[in-house]
XYZ file of C-alpha atoms in Angstrom:
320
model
C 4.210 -44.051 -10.338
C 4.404 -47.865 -10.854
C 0.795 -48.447 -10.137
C -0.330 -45.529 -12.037
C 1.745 -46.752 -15.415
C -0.027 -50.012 -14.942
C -3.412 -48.975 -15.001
C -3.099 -46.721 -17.884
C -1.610 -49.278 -19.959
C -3.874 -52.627 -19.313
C -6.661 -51.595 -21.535
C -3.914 -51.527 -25.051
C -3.009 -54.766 -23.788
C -6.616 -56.657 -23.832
C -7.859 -55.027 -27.046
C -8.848 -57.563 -29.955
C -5.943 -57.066 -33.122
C -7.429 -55.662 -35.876
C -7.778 -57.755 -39.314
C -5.566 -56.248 -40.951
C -2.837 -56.869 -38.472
C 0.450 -58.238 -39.739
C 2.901 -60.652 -37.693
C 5.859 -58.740 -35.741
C 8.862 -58.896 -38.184
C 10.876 -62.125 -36.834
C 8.175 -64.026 -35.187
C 7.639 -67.554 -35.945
C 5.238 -68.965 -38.156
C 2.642 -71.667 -37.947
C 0.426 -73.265 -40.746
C -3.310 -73.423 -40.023
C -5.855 -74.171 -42.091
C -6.867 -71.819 -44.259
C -10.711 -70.663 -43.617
C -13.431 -70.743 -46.348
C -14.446 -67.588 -47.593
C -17.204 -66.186 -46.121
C -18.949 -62.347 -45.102
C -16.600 -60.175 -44.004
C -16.704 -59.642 -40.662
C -18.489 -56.290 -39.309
C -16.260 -53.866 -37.141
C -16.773 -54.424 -34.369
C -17.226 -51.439 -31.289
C -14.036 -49.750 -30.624
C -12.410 -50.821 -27.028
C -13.447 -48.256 -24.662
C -11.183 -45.866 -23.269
C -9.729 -46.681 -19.834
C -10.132 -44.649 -16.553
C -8.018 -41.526 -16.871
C -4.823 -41.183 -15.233
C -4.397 -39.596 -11.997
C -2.450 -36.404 -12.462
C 1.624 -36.492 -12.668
C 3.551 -34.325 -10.290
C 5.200 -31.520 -12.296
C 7.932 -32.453 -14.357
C 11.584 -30.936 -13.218
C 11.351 -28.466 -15.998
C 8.242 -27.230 -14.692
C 9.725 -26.577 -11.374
C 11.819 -24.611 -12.640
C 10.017 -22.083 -14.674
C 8.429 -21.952 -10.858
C 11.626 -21.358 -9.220
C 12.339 -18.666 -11.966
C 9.125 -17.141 -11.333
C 9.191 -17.025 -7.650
C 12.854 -15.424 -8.036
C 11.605 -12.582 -10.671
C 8.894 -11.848 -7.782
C 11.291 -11.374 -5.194
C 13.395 -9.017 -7.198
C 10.096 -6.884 -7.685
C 9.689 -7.151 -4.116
C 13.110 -6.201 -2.944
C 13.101 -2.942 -5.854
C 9.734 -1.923 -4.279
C 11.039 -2.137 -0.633
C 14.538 -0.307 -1.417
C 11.743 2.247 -3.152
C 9.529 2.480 -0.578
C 12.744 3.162 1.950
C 14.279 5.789 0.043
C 10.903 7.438 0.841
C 10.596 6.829 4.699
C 13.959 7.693 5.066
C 13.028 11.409 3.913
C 9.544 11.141 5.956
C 10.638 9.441 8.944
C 15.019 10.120 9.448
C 16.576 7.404 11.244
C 16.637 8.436 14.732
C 20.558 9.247 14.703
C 19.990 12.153 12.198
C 17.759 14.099 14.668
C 19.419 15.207 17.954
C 18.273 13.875 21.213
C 16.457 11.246 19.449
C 17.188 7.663 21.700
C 14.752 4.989 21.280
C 10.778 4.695 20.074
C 8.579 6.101 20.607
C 10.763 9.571 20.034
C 7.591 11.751 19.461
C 8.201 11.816 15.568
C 5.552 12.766 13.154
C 4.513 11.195 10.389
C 4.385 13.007 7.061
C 3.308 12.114 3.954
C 5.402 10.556 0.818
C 7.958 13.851 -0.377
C 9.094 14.682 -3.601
C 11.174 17.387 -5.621
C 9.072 18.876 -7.333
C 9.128 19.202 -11.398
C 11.305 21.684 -13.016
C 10.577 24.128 -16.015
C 12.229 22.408 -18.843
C 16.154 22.581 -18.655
C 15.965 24.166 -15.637
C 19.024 23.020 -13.575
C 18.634 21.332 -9.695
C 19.911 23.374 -6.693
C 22.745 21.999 -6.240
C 23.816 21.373 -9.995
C 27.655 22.439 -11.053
C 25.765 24.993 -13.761
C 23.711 26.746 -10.998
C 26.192 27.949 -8.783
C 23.756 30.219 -6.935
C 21.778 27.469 -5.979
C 18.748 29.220 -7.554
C 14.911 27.300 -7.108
C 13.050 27.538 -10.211
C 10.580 25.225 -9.424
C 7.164 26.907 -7.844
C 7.985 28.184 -4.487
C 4.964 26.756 -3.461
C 5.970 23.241 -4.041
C 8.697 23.616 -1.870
C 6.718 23.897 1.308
C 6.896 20.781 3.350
C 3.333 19.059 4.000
C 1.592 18.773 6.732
C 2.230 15.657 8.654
C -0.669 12.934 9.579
C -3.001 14.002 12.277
C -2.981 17.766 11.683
C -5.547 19.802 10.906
C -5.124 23.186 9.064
C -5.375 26.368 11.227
C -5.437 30.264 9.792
C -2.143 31.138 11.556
C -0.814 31.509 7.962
C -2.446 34.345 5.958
C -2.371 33.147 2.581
C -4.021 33.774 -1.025
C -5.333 30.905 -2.856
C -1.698 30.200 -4.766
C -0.057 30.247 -1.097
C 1.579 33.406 -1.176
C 2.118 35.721 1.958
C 1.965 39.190 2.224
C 4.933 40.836 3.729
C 3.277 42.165 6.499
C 0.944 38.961 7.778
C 4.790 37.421 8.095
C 6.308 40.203 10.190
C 3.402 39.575 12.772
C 5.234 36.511 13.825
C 7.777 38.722 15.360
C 7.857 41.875 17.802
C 5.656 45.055 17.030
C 8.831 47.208 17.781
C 11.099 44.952 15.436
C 8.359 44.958 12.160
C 9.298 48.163 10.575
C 13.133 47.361 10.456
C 12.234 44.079 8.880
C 9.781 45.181 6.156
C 12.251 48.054 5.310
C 14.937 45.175 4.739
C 12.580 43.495 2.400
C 11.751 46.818 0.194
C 15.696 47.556 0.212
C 16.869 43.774 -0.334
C 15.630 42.113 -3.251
C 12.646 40.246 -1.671
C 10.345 38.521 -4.457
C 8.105 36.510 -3.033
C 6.809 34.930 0.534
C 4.714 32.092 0.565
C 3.314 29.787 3.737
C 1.629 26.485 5.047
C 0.554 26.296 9.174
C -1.263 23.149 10.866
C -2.055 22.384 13.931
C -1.423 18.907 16.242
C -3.613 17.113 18.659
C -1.388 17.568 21.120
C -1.512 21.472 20.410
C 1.556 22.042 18.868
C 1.133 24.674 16.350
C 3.589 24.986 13.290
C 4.084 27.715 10.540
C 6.215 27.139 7.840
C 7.046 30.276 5.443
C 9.597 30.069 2.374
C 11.070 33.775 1.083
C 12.717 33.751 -2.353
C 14.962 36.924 -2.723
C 16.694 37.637 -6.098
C 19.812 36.195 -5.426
C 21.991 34.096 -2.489
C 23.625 37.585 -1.798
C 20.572 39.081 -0.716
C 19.428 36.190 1.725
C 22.619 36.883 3.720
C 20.937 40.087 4.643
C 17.375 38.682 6.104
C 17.389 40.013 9.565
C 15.003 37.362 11.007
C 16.908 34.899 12.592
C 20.082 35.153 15.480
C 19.935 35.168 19.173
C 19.136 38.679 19.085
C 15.603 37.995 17.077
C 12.363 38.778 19.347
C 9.120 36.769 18.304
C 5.216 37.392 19.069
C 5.375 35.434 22.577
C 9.309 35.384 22.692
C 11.183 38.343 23.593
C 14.508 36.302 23.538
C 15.865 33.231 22.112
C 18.775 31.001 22.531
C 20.623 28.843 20.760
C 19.546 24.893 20.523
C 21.945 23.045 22.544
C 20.922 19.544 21.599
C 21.176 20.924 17.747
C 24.302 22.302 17.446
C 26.116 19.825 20.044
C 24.822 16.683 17.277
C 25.663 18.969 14.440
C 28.916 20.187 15.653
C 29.363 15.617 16.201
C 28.662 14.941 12.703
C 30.060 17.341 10.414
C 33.178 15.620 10.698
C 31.804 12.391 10.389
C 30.734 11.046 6.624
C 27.604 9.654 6.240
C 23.792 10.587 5.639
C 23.889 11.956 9.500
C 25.819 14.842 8.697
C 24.665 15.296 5.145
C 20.954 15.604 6.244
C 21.952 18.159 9.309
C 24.313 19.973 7.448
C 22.141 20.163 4.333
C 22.100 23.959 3.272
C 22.763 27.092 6.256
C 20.490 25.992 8.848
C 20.176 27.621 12.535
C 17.552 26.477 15.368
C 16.574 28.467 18.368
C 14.188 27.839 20.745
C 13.178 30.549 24.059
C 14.532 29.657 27.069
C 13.326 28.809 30.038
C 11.259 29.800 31.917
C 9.000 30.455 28.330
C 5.989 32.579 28.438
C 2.597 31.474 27.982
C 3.435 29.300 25.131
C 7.409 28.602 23.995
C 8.373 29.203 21.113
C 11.244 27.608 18.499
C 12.381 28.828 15.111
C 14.573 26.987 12.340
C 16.186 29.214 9.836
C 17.683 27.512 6.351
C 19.248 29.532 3.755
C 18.979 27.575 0.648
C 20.488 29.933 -2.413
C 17.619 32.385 -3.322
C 15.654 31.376 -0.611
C 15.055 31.383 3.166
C 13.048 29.017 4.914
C 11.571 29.754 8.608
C 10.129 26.952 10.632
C 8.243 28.376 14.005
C 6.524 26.040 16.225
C 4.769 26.726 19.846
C 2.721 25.280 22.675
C 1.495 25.850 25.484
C 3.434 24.138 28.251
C 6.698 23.377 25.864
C 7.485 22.691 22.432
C 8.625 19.140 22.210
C 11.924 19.735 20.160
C 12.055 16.012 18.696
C 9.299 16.594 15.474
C 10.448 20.489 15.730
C 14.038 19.009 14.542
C 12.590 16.386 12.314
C 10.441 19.140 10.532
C 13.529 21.407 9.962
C 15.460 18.504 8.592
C 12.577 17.431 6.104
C 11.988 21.312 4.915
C 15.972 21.218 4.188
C 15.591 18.482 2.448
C 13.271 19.406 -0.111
C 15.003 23.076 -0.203
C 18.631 21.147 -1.421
């Protein structure tokens, strides 16, 4: 900084005084002779301009509108990353809110960003104090979970354009001999609407996911498709889920998002025992006010129950 200062400076310091110039207040003064009058002098060229100073490290104020800034970026950067987890804690549960699940790689799927959907104008949530029935008025359609990453989209679900389901392409996912009890239970129980999504895995596992909105909470209680004594296509028996209902029966008296996410609306999970037929077979069954939600996965050779449970969970979610 010394060196720099003394550059800058030396070329004020050898410049010629102007005429015009008058004696520093206090300085002493000395009698010369006085010079005849003659031409004014001419100005002469102006004393050229130095080399330019190197540049000066940033002043401590400037530092800290740096500091400042670089702290306002890390706030946006810790927002977005508490944002971005809220999300892949819906997509991807930690691994101690899906029984059996130990250490990666668990067999999880990945599924794409969720959302509740948008409601009709003053509509109230689910779960709101004013909607005691826990009624969905958003599109029933937008309540279906999405496929996860990898799948591709198979016709095991028979739907229209809008996603709905006809009552009958729904009953063929259980027992010929069982159908006509089940579609007389829709006609006679306030059934409104079925809708569906299916996909496919590269590993084979096939998943169909149907929603069923009945008029009322009352009326779910009656849906006949789910319980031990349920038959499937493939599945003449099921059981109950061990590894579910041990880690649910763990949690529900323990608070925490663990229990919340298993014990998130009326949710049962059976899977056919062993040994399964040509392909086994597991359904999930969550009664969510006005509507009922059925999750049935199979493959040949076994159903890997890890993403079976993780796909339940995430369909419950967007169902509270």
């Amino acid at each position: 900084m010394t060196e720099q200062n003394t550059t800058a400076a030396a070329p004020a310091a050898d410049a010629a005084p102007t005429a015009d110039a008058a004696p520093a207040a206090g300085s002493a003064m000395v009698a010369v002779p006085a010079p005849e009058p003659g031409p004014a002098p001419e100005p002469g060229p102006a004393p050229e301009a130095g080399p330019a100073p190197e540049p000066v490290p940033a002043a401590p104020k400037d530092r800290r509108k740096l500091f400042a800034a670089l702290r306002w970026t890390a706030a946006v950067l810790v927002f977005a990353a508490v944002g971005a987890g809220t999300a892949y804690g819906v997509v991807q549960p930690e691994r101690t809110e899906i029984p059996g699940l130990s250490t990666r790689p668990d067999g999880r799927w990945t599924y794409p960003d969720l959302a509740k959907p948008e409601l009709p104008a003053g509509a109230p949530l689910p779960g709101a104090t004013d909607n005691p029935d826990r009624t969905h008025y958003a599109a029933l359609s937008s309540l279906l979970l999405p496929a996860p990453q990898g799948a591709r989209p198979d016709d095991s679900v028979t739907a229209d354009k809008d996603g709905k389901v006809a009552p009958d392409a729904f009953l063929e996912e259980y027992a010929p001999d069982d159908r006509p009890k089940l579609k007389e239970s829709f006609e006679y129980e306030g059934l409104r609407q079925i809708t569906g999504r299916s996909w496919t895995m590269p590993d084979g596992t096939r998943t169909r996911v149907y929603l069923l909105r009945f008029h009322s909470s009352s009326f779910v209680d009656t849906f006949l498709g789910c319980g031990t004594n349920t038959r499937l296509t493939g599945a003449d028996s099921l059981s109950v889920d061990l590894v579910w209902s041990r880690a649910k029966a763990e949690q529900s008296s323990t608070a925490g998002t663990a229990a919340a996410t298993l014990d998130s609306g009326d949710t049962s999970v059976y899977e056919e025992p062993e040994p399964s037929g040509d392909e086994q077979v597991r359904i999930g069954c969550l009664q969510a006010g006005d509507v009922q939600g059925v999750v049935i996965q199979s493959r040949k050779g076994g159903t890997p129950a890890v993403p079976f449970h993780q796909t339940v969970i995430l369909q419950g979610q967007l169902l509270s």
